[in-house]
Amino acid sequence: MKVVSNPIRYAKKAKMMGTHYVLKQYLENKRVGAVSEEWLHTILDDIDATEVFCHVGLSAVNAAFDGNPYEFLRTTLGEHFETVMVPGFTDYFEQSRVFYKQYSKPKHGTFAKLLLEDAEYRTNDAMRSFVVDGPYRFGDCDDWDSYGDNSCFAKLEADNVPILDIGTPWFKSSQIHYIEYQHDVPYIEDVSMDGIAVTESGADPVEISQAFGAPTERLVWNRRKLHRDLEAAGVLDRYDMRGLRVMVTRTQDLRDVIGPKLDRDGYYLLT
């Protein structure tokens, strides 16, 4: 019989996971009404940056604004930022061990899949690539170490890039995975996955070894606690208009708030 080393923590986590899925279902099914384009432009005007990292719920954008939601959002973001970035994550590399930068579809989000067709650049990371529409580059980063000190996530933090969520049911940030790894949380372990990659169109496949921080247990962050603590620290701006949610923070602010909490309690995000 398996012995649970910390039954109180596991009970709290189980309760939180149940709350998570109920809340997710409620928020994802919440109706979004028509929203003025000017409302969104006003929010974007307040973000003082030339580049932005986005997480997008395209169905909510579709419900809020007229026309093709992808074209509308790409055009709107392009009016405010020189570079728009989204996660191009291909988690299935763990099974396939093949990454074709030009054609391997991002696993998460329709907006990212569509942007891949139009974007100027994609980073080489076989698991955690970024799709980049604009001149911002990661040329000096180590693509083969997803969460390392010289990773693409590290550059986002060094440049204090804004994180913008539009139409997501709650605050999302891929950057938090990097913060977890950097603060050595107990549920992430170092792994290295060998495979092949085609990093340029027409190039020959090359053998790679992708270093990655992999979870050792099922992860569900406590979103309500995260919202509360980020807002209390004054680093998360949240907007809601007729059910369309927009949230803004910055990479360094995330580290400043979450990092010390993880140092005190490695399970802070999960309970």
PDB file of C-alpha atoms in Angstrom:
ATOM      1  CA  MET A   1       0.000   0.000   0.000  1.00  0.00           C
ATOM      2  CA  LYS A   2       1.334   3.430  -0.981  1.00  0.00           C
ATOM      3  CA  VAL A   3       2.088   5.665   1.990  1.00  0.00           C
ATOM      4  CA  VAL A   4       1.104   9.315   1.558  1.00  0.00           C
ATOM      5  CA  SER A   5       3.940  11.336   3.071  1.00  0.00           C
ATOM      6  CA  ASN A   6       1.874  14.497   3.544  1.00  0.00           C
ATOM      7  CA  PRO A   7      -1.848  13.623   3.636  1.00  0.00           C
ATOM      8  CA  ILE A   8      -2.916  17.184   4.503  1.00  0.00           C
ATOM      9  CA  ARG A   9      -1.152  18.628   1.477  1.00  0.00           C
ATOM     10  CA  TYR A  10      -2.579  15.959  -0.817  1.00  0.00           C
ATOM     11  CA  ALA A  11      -6.098  16.529   0.558  1.00  0.00           C
ATOM     12  CA  LYS A  12      -5.750  20.283  -0.032  1.00  0.00           C
ATOM     13  CA  LYS A  13      -4.472  19.662  -3.532  1.00  0.00           C
ATOM     14  CA  ALA A  14      -7.353  17.291  -4.350  1.00  0.00           C
ATOM     15  CA  LYS A  15      -9.889  19.830  -3.133  1.00  0.00           C
ATOM     16  CA  MET A  16      -8.224  22.598  -5.126  1.00  0.00           C
ATOM     17  CA  MET A  17      -8.179  20.461  -8.297  1.00  0.00           C
ATOM     18  CA  GLY A  18     -11.916  19.896  -7.987  1.00  0.00           C
ATOM     19  CA  THR A  19     -12.479  23.621  -7.554  1.00  0.00           C
ATOM     20  CA  HIS A  20     -10.198  24.293 -10.528  1.00  0.00           C
ATOM     21  CA  TYR A  21     -12.219  22.188 -12.949  1.00  0.00           C
ATOM     22  CA  VAL A  22     -15.582  23.516 -11.777  1.00  0.00           C
ATOM     23  CA  LEU A  23     -14.320  27.093 -12.113  1.00  0.00           C
ATOM     24  CA  LYS A  24     -12.781  26.384 -15.521  1.00  0.00           C
ATOM     25  CA  GLN A  25     -16.018  24.917 -16.842  1.00  0.00           C
ATOM     26  CA  TYR A  26     -17.999  27.879 -15.538  1.00  0.00           C
ATOM     27  CA  LEU A  27     -15.672  30.505 -17.001  1.00  0.00           C
ATOM     28  CA  GLU A  28     -15.262  28.786 -20.363  1.00  0.00           C
ATOM     29  CA  ASN A  29     -19.041  28.506 -20.749  1.00  0.00           C
ATOM     30  CA  LYS A  30     -19.688  32.085 -19.634  1.00  0.00           C
ATOM     31  CA  ARG A  31     -21.267  34.043 -22.452  1.00  0.00           C
ATOM     32  CA  VAL A  32     -19.210  36.826 -24.035  1.00  0.00           C
ATOM     33  CA  GLY A  33     -21.106  39.797 -25.469  1.00  0.00           C
ATOM     34  CA  ALA A  34     -20.191  42.393 -28.074  1.00  0.00           C
ATOM     35  CA  VAL A  35     -17.337  44.666 -26.994  1.00  0.00           C
ATOM     36  CA  SER A  36     -16.192  48.012 -28.358  1.00  0.00           C
ATOM     37  CA  GLU A  37     -12.878  47.841 -30.216  1.00  0.00           C
ATOM     38  CA  GLU A  38     -11.930  51.103 -28.551  1.00  0.00           C
ATOM     39  CA  TRP A  39     -12.079  49.431 -25.142  1.00  0.00           C
ATOM     40  CA  LEU A  40      -9.364  46.982 -26.188  1.00  0.00           C
ATOM     41  CA  HIS A  41      -7.285  49.689 -27.859  1.00  0.00           C
ATOM     42  CA  THR A  42      -7.315  51.711 -24.638  1.00  0.00           C
ATOM     43  CA  ILE A  43      -5.896  48.759 -22.668  1.00  0.00           C
ATOM     44  CA  LEU A  44      -3.199  48.105 -25.253  1.00  0.00           C
ATOM     45  CA  ASP A  45      -2.287  51.797 -25.364  1.00  0.00           C
ATOM     46  CA  ASP A  46      -1.319  51.581 -21.686  1.00  0.00           C
ATOM     47  CA  ILE A  47       1.265  48.817 -22.280  1.00  0.00           C
ATOM     48  CA  ASP A  48       4.589  50.598 -22.714  1.00  0.00           C
ATOM     49  CA  ALA A  49       6.561  48.084 -24.798  1.00  0.00           C
ATOM     50  CA  THR A  50       7.495  47.228 -28.365  1.00  0.00           C
ATOM     51  CA  GLU A  51       6.962  43.477 -27.873  1.00  0.00           C
ATOM     52  CA  VAL A  52       4.407  41.371 -26.053  1.00  0.00           C
ATOM     53  CA  PHE A  53       3.927  37.687 -25.215  1.00  0.00           C
ATOM     54  CA  CYS A  54       0.295  36.610 -25.612  1.00  0.00           C
ATOM     55  CA  HIS A  55      -2.083  33.858 -24.605  1.00  0.00           C
ATOM     56  CA  VAL A  56      -5.340  33.998 -26.553  1.00  0.00           C
ATOM     57  CA  GLY A  57      -8.808  32.501 -26.257  1.00  0.00           C
ATOM     58  CA  LEU A  58      -9.882  32.990 -29.852  1.00  0.00           C
ATOM     59  CA  SER A  59     -13.491  31.855 -29.344  1.00  0.00           C
ATOM     60  CA  ALA A  60     -14.008  34.670 -26.814  1.00  0.00           C
ATOM     61  CA  VAL A  61     -12.437  37.165 -29.235  1.00  0.00           C
ATOM     62  CA  ASN A  62     -14.790  35.878 -31.931  1.00  0.00           C
ATOM     63  CA  ALA A  63     -17.811  36.447 -29.695  1.00  0.00           C
ATOM     64  CA  ALA A  64     -16.697  39.956 -28.703  1.00  0.00           C
ATOM     65  CA  PHE A  65     -15.735  41.489 -32.052  1.00  0.00           C
ATOM     66  CA  ASP A  66     -17.019  41.449 -35.634  1.00  0.00           C
ATOM     67  CA  GLY A  67     -15.185  39.767 -38.486  1.00  0.00           C
ATOM     68  CA  ASN A  68     -12.493  37.114 -38.577  1.00  0.00           C
ATOM     69  CA  PRO A  69     -11.205  36.914 -34.982  1.00  0.00           C
ATOM     70  CA  TYR A  70      -7.660  35.914 -35.947  1.00  0.00           C
ATOM     71  CA  GLU A  71      -7.260  38.683 -38.520  1.00  0.00           C
ATOM     72  CA  PHE A  72      -8.843  41.218 -36.174  1.00  0.00           C
ATOM     73  CA  LEU A  73      -6.571  40.394 -33.263  1.00  0.00           C
ATOM     74  CA  ARG A  74      -3.379  40.116 -35.307  1.00  0.00           C
ATOM     75  CA  THR A  75      -4.094  43.494 -36.913  1.00  0.00           C
ATOM     76  CA  THR A  76      -5.024  45.097 -33.602  1.00  0.00           C
ATOM     77  CA  LEU A  77      -1.939  43.836 -31.812  1.00  0.00           C
ATOM     78  CA  GLY A  78       0.196  44.901 -34.765  1.00  0.00           C
ATOM     79  CA  GLU A  79      -1.031  48.469 -34.353  1.00  0.00           C
ATOM     80  CA  HIS A  80       0.377  48.594 -30.816  1.00  0.00           C
ATOM     81  CA  PHE A  81       3.461  46.340 -30.856  1.00  0.00           C
ATOM     82  CA  GLU A  82       6.336  45.682 -33.230  1.00  0.00           C
ATOM     83  CA  THR A  83       6.508  42.031 -32.159  1.00  0.00           C
ATOM     84  CA  VAL A  84       3.787  39.650 -31.001  1.00  0.00           C
ATOM     85  CA  MET A  85       4.821  36.284 -29.526  1.00  0.00           C
ATOM     86  CA  VAL A  86       2.777  33.213 -28.572  1.00  0.00           C
ATOM     87  CA  PRO A  87       3.635  29.742 -27.235  1.00  0.00           C
ATOM     88  CA  GLY A  88       4.425  27.297 -30.031  1.00  0.00           C
ATOM     89  CA  PHE A  89       4.644  24.381 -27.613  1.00  0.00           C
ATOM     90  CA  THR A  90       4.882  20.879 -29.077  1.00  0.00           C
ATOM     91  CA  ASP A  91       4.589  18.646 -26.034  1.00  0.00           C
ATOM     92  CA  TYR A  92       4.140  15.628 -28.303  1.00  0.00           C
ATOM     93  CA  PHE A  93       7.891  15.689 -29.050  1.00  0.00           C
ATOM     94  CA  GLU A  94       8.165  13.574 -25.915  1.00  0.00           C
ATOM     95  CA  GLN A  95       6.454  10.752 -27.844  1.00  0.00           C
ATOM     96  CA  SER A  96       7.354  11.481 -31.483  1.00  0.00           C
ATOM     97  CA  ARG A  97      10.935  12.714 -30.894  1.00  0.00           C
ATOM     98  CA  VAL A  98      10.600  14.724 -34.126  1.00  0.00           C
ATOM     99  CA  PHE A  99      10.403  18.521 -34.370  1.00  0.00           C
ATOM    100  CA  TYR A 100       9.944  20.250 -37.721  1.00  0.00           C
ATOM    101  CA  LYS A 101      10.077  23.934 -36.922  1.00  0.00           C
ATOM    102  CA  GLN A 102       8.151  25.047 -39.977  1.00  0.00           C
ATOM    103  CA  TYR A 103       5.336  22.500 -39.786  1.00  0.00           C
ATOM    104  CA  SER A 104       5.031  21.060 -36.262  1.00  0.00           C
ATOM    105  CA  LYS A 105       1.740  22.557 -35.098  1.00  0.00           C
ATOM    106  CA  PRO A 106       1.523  24.226 -31.693  1.00  0.00           C
ATOM    107  CA  LYS A 107      -0.492  22.066 -29.356  1.00  0.00           C
ATOM    108  CA  HIS A 108      -2.265  24.829 -27.464  1.00  0.00           C
ATOM    109  CA  GLY A 109      -4.521  27.480 -28.975  1.00  0.00           C
ATOM    110  CA  THR A 110      -5.970  28.156 -32.416  1.00  0.00           C
ATOM    111  CA  PHE A 111      -4.385  31.615 -32.550  1.00  0.00           C
ATOM    112  CA  ALA A 112      -0.887  30.115 -32.227  1.00  0.00           C
ATOM    113  CA  LYS A 113      -1.583  27.543 -34.950  1.00  0.00           C
ATOM    114  CA  LEU A 114      -2.766  30.268 -37.338  1.00  0.00           C
ATOM    115  CA  LEU A 115       0.045  32.665 -36.460  1.00  0.00           C
ATOM    116  CA  LEU A 116       2.621  30.008 -37.321  1.00  0.00           C
ATOM    117  CA  GLU A 117       1.596  30.430 -40.973  1.00  0.00           C
ATOM    118  CA  ASP A 118       2.242  34.195 -40.900  1.00  0.00           C
ATOM    119  CA  ALA A 119       4.981  34.673 -38.318  1.00  0.00           C
ATOM    120  CA  GLU A 120       8.511  35.723 -39.224  1.00  0.00           C
ATOM    121  CA  TYR A 121      10.311  33.370 -36.851  1.00  0.00           C
ATOM    122  CA  ARG A 122      10.069  30.409 -34.514  1.00  0.00           C
ATOM    123  CA  THR A 123      12.589  29.399 -31.889  1.00  0.00           C
ATOM    124  CA  ASN A 124      14.219  25.969 -32.140  1.00  0.00           C
ATOM    125  CA  ASP A 125      13.137  24.466 -28.807  1.00  0.00           C
ATOM    126  CA  ALA A 126      11.585  21.096 -29.648  1.00  0.00           C
ATOM    127  CA  MET A 127       9.214  21.255 -26.653  1.00  0.00           C
ATOM    128  CA  ARG A 128       8.752  24.925 -25.760  1.00  0.00           C
ATOM    129  CA  SER A 129       9.222  26.963 -28.930  1.00  0.00           C
ATOM    130  CA  PHE A 130       7.928  30.526 -29.325  1.00  0.00           C
ATOM    131  CA  VAL A 131       6.168  31.750 -32.467  1.00  0.00           C
ATOM    132  CA  VAL A 132       7.411  35.283 -33.156  1.00  0.00           C
ATOM    133  CA  ASP A 133       5.641  37.761 -35.442  1.00  0.00           C
ATOM    134  CA  GLY A 134       8.045  40.701 -35.657  1.00  0.00           C
ATOM    135  CA  PRO A 135      11.752  41.601 -35.329  1.00  0.00           C
ATOM    136  CA  TYR A 136      12.396  40.429 -31.730  1.00  0.00           C
ATOM    137  CA  ARG A 137      14.951  37.598 -31.765  1.00  0.00           C
ATOM    138  CA  PHE A 138      16.519  34.943 -29.499  1.00  0.00           C
ATOM    139  CA  GLY A 139      19.760  34.433 -31.408  1.00  0.00           C
ATOM    140  CA  ASP A 140      22.064  34.227 -28.366  1.00  0.00           C
ATOM    141  CA  CYS A 141      19.823  31.869 -26.381  1.00  0.00           C
ATOM    142  CA  ASP A 142      20.280  28.130 -25.831  1.00  0.00           C
ATOM    143  CA  ASP A 143      17.262  26.600 -27.590  1.00  0.00           C
ATOM    144  CA  TRP A 144      18.057  23.104 -26.380  1.00  0.00           C
ATOM    145  CA  ASP A 145      17.703  23.938 -22.677  1.00  0.00           C
ATOM    146  CA  SER A 146      14.059  24.924 -22.249  1.00  0.00           C
ATOM    147  CA  TYR A 147      14.248  26.493 -18.792  1.00  0.00           C
ATOM    148  CA  GLY A 148      17.973  27.117 -18.367  1.00  0.00           C
ATOM    149  CA  ASP A 149      19.796  30.297 -17.409  1.00  0.00           C
ATOM    150  CA  ASN A 150      20.344  31.162 -21.085  1.00  0.00           C
ATOM    151  CA  SER A 151      16.976  29.967 -22.364  1.00  0.00           C
ATOM    152  CA  CYS A 152      14.453  31.947 -24.372  1.00  0.00           C
ATOM    153  CA  PHE A 153      12.351  32.291 -21.213  1.00  0.00           C
ATOM    154  CA  ALA A 154      15.376  33.845 -19.492  1.00  0.00           C
ATOM    155  CA  LYS A 155      15.598  36.461 -22.247  1.00  0.00           C
ATOM    156  CA  LEU A 156      11.917  37.321 -21.861  1.00  0.00           C
ATOM    157  CA  GLU A 157      12.556  37.919 -18.171  1.00  0.00           C
ATOM    158  CA  ALA A 158      15.757  39.898 -18.742  1.00  0.00           C
ATOM    159  CA  ASP A 159      13.859  42.197 -21.117  1.00  0.00           C
ATOM    160  CA  ASN A 160      10.835  42.384 -18.763  1.00  0.00           C
ATOM    161  CA  VAL A 161       8.475  41.568 -21.630  1.00  0.00           C
ATOM    162  CA  PRO A 162       4.755  42.167 -20.950  1.00  0.00           C
ATOM    163  CA  ILE A 163       2.461  39.152 -20.776  1.00  0.00           C
ATOM    164  CA  LEU A 164      -0.975  39.750 -22.271  1.00  0.00           C
ATOM    165  CA  ASP A 165      -3.925  37.381 -21.927  1.00  0.00           C
ATOM    166  CA  ILE A 166      -6.951  38.057 -24.133  1.00  0.00           C
ATOM    167  CA  GLY A 167     -10.109  35.955 -23.918  1.00  0.00           C
ATOM    168  CA  THR A 168      -8.613  33.333 -21.598  1.00  0.00           C
ATOM    169  CA  PRO A 169     -10.770  31.994 -18.752  1.00  0.00           C
ATOM    170  CA  TRP A 170      -8.141  33.091 -16.223  1.00  0.00           C
ATOM    171  CA  PHE A 171      -4.576  34.336 -16.023  1.00  0.00           C
ATOM    172  CA  LYS A 172      -2.246  32.191 -18.104  1.00  0.00           C
ATOM    173  CA  SER A 173       1.505  32.506 -18.277  1.00  0.00           C
ATOM    174  CA  SER A 174       3.947  30.042 -19.774  1.00  0.00           C
ATOM    175  CA  GLN A 175       6.641  32.002 -17.941  1.00  0.00           C
ATOM    176  CA  ILE A 176       5.583  30.424 -14.648  1.00  0.00           C
ATOM    177  CA  HIS A 177       6.963  27.058 -15.788  1.00  0.00           C
ATOM    178  CA  TYR A 178      10.366  28.706 -16.108  1.00  0.00           C
ATOM    179  CA  ILE A 179      10.031  30.256 -12.644  1.00  0.00           C
ATOM    180  CA  GLU A 180       9.117  26.876 -11.134  1.00  0.00           C
ATOM    181  CA  TYR A 181      12.207  25.309 -12.642  1.00  0.00           C
ATOM    182  CA  GLN A 182      14.501  28.164 -11.632  1.00  0.00           C
ATOM    183  CA  HIS A 183      13.326  27.864  -8.025  1.00  0.00           C
ATOM    184  CA  ASP A 184      13.813  24.094  -7.939  1.00  0.00           C
ATOM    185  CA  VAL A 185      10.284  23.089  -6.986  1.00  0.00           C
ATOM    186  CA  PRO A 186      10.052  19.472  -5.765  1.00  0.00           C
ATOM    187  CA  TYR A 187       7.614  18.329  -8.468  1.00  0.00           C
ATOM    188  CA  ILE A 188       9.851  19.179 -11.461  1.00  0.00           C
ATOM    189  CA  GLU A 189      12.774  16.989 -12.504  1.00  0.00           C
ATOM    190  CA  ASP A 190      15.505  17.388 -15.098  1.00  0.00           C
ATOM    191  CA  VAL A 191      15.095  15.232 -18.180  1.00  0.00           C
ATOM    192  CA  SER A 192      16.872  15.090 -21.529  1.00  0.00           C
ATOM    193  CA  MET A 193      15.040  13.793 -24.596  1.00  0.00           C
ATOM    194  CA  ASP A 194      16.933  12.767 -27.728  1.00  0.00           C
ATOM    195  CA  GLY A 195      15.354  13.187 -31.132  1.00  0.00           C
ATOM    196  CA  ILE A 196      15.691  14.867 -34.497  1.00  0.00           C
ATOM    197  CA  ALA A 197      14.869  18.391 -35.626  1.00  0.00           C
ATOM    198  CA  VAL A 198      14.586  20.263 -38.898  1.00  0.00           C
ATOM    199  CA  THR A 199      15.248  23.872 -37.965  1.00  0.00           C
ATOM    200  CA  GLU A 200      15.335  25.447 -41.428  1.00  0.00           C
ATOM    201  CA  SER A 201      13.208  24.848 -44.508  1.00  0.00           C
ATOM    202  CA  GLY A 202      14.946  22.375 -46.780  1.00  0.00           C
ATOM    203  CA  ALA A 203      17.677  21.575 -44.258  1.00  0.00           C
ATOM    204  CA  ASP A 204      18.687  18.051 -43.334  1.00  0.00           C
ATOM    205  CA  PRO A 205      17.447  16.641 -40.017  1.00  0.00           C
ATOM    206  CA  VAL A 206      19.889  16.940 -37.151  1.00  0.00           C
ATOM    207  CA  GLU A 207      20.131  14.921 -33.967  1.00  0.00           C
ATOM    208  CA  ILE A 208      19.291  16.917 -30.847  1.00  0.00           C
ATOM    209  CA  SER A 209      19.029  16.457 -27.107  1.00  0.00           C
ATOM    210  CA  GLN A 210      16.337  18.641 -25.559  1.00  0.00           C
ATOM    211  CA  ALA A 211      16.852  19.445 -21.874  1.00  0.00           C
ATOM    212  CA  PHE A 212      13.566  20.030 -20.105  1.00  0.00           C
ATOM    213  CA  GLY A 213      11.983  20.332 -16.693  1.00  0.00           C
ATOM    214  CA  ALA A 214       9.275  17.669 -16.533  1.00  0.00           C
ATOM    215  CA  PRO A 215       6.542  17.401 -13.866  1.00  0.00           C
ATOM    216  CA  THR A 216       6.569  14.336 -11.653  1.00  0.00           C
ATOM    217  CA  GLU A 217       2.894  14.692 -10.738  1.00  0.00           C
ATOM    218  CA  ARG A 218      -0.264  16.120 -12.229  1.00  0.00           C
ATOM    219  CA  LEU A 219      -0.125  19.897 -12.104  1.00  0.00           C
ATOM    220  CA  VAL A 220      -3.032  22.243 -11.529  1.00  0.00           C
ATOM    221  CA  TRP A 221      -2.147  25.706 -10.321  1.00  0.00           C
ATOM    222  CA  ASN A 222      -4.322  27.433  -7.765  1.00  0.00           C
ATOM    223  CA  ARG A 223      -5.452  30.214 -10.096  1.00  0.00           C
ATOM    224  CA  ARG A 224      -7.559  32.072  -7.557  1.00  0.00           C
ATOM    225  CA  LYS A 225      -4.665  32.315  -5.105  1.00  0.00           C
ATOM    226  CA  LEU A 226      -2.348  33.378  -7.906  1.00  0.00           C
ATOM    227  CA  HIS A 227      -4.738  36.125  -9.032  1.00  0.00           C
ATOM    228  CA  ARG A 228      -5.143  37.321  -5.463  1.00  0.00           C
ATOM    229  CA  ASP A 229      -1.429  37.476  -4.700  1.00  0.00           C
ATOM    230  CA  LEU A 230      -0.455  39.124  -7.987  1.00  0.00           C
ATOM    231  CA  GLU A 231      -3.172  41.744  -7.620  1.00  0.00           C
ATOM    232  CA  ALA A 232      -2.250  42.366  -3.979  1.00  0.00           C
ATOM    233  CA  ALA A 233       1.323  43.027  -5.135  1.00  0.00           C
ATOM    234  CA  GLY A 234       0.012  45.452  -7.753  1.00  0.00           C
ATOM    235  CA  VAL A 235       1.517  43.590 -10.724  1.00  0.00           C
ATOM    236  CA  LEU A 236      -1.583  42.151 -12.432  1.00  0.00           C
ATOM    237  CA  ASP A 237      -4.092  44.344 -14.237  1.00  0.00           C
ATOM    238  CA  ARG A 238      -7.412  42.612 -14.895  1.00  0.00           C
ATOM    239  CA  TYR A 239     -10.197  43.891 -17.153  1.00  0.00           C
ATOM    240  CA  ASP A 240     -13.592  42.407 -17.936  1.00  0.00           C
ATOM    241  CA  MET A 241     -16.091  43.784 -20.433  1.00  0.00           C
ATOM    242  CA  ARG A 242     -19.246  41.766 -21.086  1.00  0.00           C
ATOM    243  CA  GLY A 243     -17.412  38.551 -20.286  1.00  0.00           C
ATOM    244  CA  LEU A 244     -14.267  39.261 -22.318  1.00  0.00           C
ATOM    245  CA  ARG A 245     -11.310  39.059 -19.943  1.00  0.00           C
ATOM    246  CA  VAL A 246      -7.982  40.801 -20.538  1.00  0.00           C
ATOM    247  CA  MET A 247      -5.024  40.514 -18.131  1.00  0.00           C
ATOM    248  CA  VAL A 248      -1.593  42.147 -18.212  1.00  0.00           C
ATOM    249  CA  THR A 249       1.595  41.661 -16.187  1.00  0.00           C
ATOM    250  CA  ARG A 250       5.362  41.518 -16.844  1.00  0.00           C
ATOM    251  CA  THR A 251       7.922  38.741 -16.633  1.00  0.00           C
ATOM    252  CA  GLN A 252      10.115  40.304 -13.936  1.00  0.00           C
ATOM    253  CA  ASP A 253       7.079  41.113 -11.809  1.00  0.00           C
ATOM    254  CA  LEU A 254       6.021  37.476 -11.940  1.00  0.00           C
ATOM    255  CA  ARG A 255       9.446  36.358 -10.715  1.00  0.00           C
ATOM    256  CA  ASP A 256       9.500  38.999  -7.961  1.00  0.00           C
ATOM    257  CA  VAL A 257       6.155  37.827  -6.556  1.00  0.00           C
ATOM    258  CA  ILE A 258       6.171  34.079  -7.201  1.00  0.00           C
ATOM    259  CA  GLY A 259       9.877  33.357  -6.673  1.00  0.00           C
ATOM    260  CA  PRO A 260      10.073  34.162  -2.945  1.00  0.00           C
ATOM    261  CA  LYS A 261       6.846  32.260  -2.292  1.00  0.00           C
ATOM    262  CA  LEU A 262       8.261  29.156  -3.983  1.00  0.00           C
ATOM    263  CA  ASP A 263      11.432  29.492  -1.934  1.00  0.00           C
ATOM    264  CA  ARG A 264       9.322  29.358   1.235  1.00  0.00           C
ATOM    265  CA  ASP A 265       6.941  26.652  -0.017  1.00  0.00           C
ATOM    266  CA  GLY A 266       7.824  24.630  -3.095  1.00  0.00           C
ATOM    267  CA  TYR A 267       4.161  23.616  -3.473  1.00  0.00           C
ATOM    268  CA  TYR A 268       2.852  27.201  -3.286  1.00  0.00           C
ATOM    269  CA  LEU A 269       1.327  27.121  -6.790  1.00  0.00           C
ATOM    270  CA  LEU A 270      -0.381  23.752  -6.338  1.00  0.00           C
ATOM    271  CA  THR A 271      -2.222  24.164  -3.009  1.00  0.00           C
TER     272      THR A 271
END
